[in-house]
Short mmCIF file of C-alpha atoms in Angstrom, two decimals:
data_model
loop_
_atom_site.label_atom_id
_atom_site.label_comp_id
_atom_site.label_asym_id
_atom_site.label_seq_id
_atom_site.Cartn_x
_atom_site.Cartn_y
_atom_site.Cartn_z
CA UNK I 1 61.04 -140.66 -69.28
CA UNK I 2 63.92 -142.56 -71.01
CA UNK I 3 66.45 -140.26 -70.41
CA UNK I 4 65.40 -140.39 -66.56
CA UNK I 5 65.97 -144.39 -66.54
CA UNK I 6 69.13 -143.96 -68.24
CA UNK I 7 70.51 -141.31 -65.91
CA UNK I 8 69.45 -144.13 -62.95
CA UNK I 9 71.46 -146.94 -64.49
CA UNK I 10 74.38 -144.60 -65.25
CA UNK I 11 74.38 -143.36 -61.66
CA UNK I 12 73.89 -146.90 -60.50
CA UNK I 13 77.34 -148.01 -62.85
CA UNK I 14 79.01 -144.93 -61.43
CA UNK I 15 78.12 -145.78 -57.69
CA UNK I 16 79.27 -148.90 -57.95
CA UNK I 17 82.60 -148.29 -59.60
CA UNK I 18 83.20 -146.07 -56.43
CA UNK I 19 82.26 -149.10 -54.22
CA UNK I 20 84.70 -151.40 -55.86
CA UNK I 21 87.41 -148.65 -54.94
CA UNK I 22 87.25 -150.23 -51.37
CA UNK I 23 88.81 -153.32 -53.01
CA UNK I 24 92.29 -151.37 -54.21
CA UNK I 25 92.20 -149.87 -50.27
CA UNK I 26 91.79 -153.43 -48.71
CA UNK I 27 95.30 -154.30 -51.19
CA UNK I 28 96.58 -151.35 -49.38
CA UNK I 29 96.10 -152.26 -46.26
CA UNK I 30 96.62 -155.72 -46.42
CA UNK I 31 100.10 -154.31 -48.01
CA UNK I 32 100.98 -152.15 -45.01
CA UNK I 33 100.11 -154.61 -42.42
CA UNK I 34 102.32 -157.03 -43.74
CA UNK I 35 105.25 -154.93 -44.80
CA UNK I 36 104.69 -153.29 -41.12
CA UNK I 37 104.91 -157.22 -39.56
CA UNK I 38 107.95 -157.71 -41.69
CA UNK I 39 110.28 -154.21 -40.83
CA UNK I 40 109.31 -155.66 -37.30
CA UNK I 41 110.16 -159.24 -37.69
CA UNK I 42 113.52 -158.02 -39.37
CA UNK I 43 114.51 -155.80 -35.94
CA UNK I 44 113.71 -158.70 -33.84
CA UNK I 45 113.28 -161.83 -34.76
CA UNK I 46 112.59 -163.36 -31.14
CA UNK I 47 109.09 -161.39 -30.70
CA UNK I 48 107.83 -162.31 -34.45
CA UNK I 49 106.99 -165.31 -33.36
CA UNK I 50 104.24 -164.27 -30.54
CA UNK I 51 102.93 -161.56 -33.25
CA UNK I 52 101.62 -163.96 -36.09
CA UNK I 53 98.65 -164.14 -34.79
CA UNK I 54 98.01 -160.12 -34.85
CA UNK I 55 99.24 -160.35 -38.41
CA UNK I 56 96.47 -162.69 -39.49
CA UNK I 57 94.18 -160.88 -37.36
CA UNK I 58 95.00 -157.45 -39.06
CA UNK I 59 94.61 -159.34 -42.76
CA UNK I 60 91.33 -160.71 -41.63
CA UNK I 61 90.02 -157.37 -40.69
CA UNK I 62 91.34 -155.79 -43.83
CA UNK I 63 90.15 -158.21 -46.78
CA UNK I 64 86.79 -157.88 -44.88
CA UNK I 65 86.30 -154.88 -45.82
CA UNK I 66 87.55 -154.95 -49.32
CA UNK I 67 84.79 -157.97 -49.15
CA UNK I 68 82.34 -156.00 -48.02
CA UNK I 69 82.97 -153.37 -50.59
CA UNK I 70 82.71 -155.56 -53.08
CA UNK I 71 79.90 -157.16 -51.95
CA UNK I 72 78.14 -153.37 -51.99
CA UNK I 73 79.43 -152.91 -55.46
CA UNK I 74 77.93 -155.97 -56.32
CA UNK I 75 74.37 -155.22 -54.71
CA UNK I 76 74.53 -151.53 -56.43
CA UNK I 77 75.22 -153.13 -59.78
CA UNK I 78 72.22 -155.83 -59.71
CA UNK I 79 70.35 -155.26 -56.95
CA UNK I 80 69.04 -152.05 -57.00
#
């Protein structure tokens, strides 16, 4: 019976280890979307100014979701 509880908490550790993964792809993404912004900003400068907004928009959406992976990650770890 111990071995069983063990094997839960290790799967629970490894679970979420694989949830916090979600936090390197939202550094990724939030790493493209600005380099992306910038290469166009760079080719012309008179349109970067009416594309800021889509820029923060695109971060937003992006370090919500490492958020929300972390927020799993955290729920897997002491939650369950």
């Amino acid at each position: 019976m111990e071995q069983v509880a063990e094997l839960a908490l290790m799967g629970k550790y490894i679970g979420a280890g694989l949830a916090a993964i979600g936090l390197g792809g939202a550094g990724i993404g939030v790493g493209n979307i600005a380099g992306n912004f910038l290469a166009g900003a760079l080719r012309n400068p008179s349109a970067a100014a009416s594309q800021t907004a889509n820029l923060f928009v695109g971060i937003a959406f992006a370090e919500a979701l490492g958020i929300f992976s972390f927020l799993i990650a955290l729920l897997l770890m002491f939650a369950v």
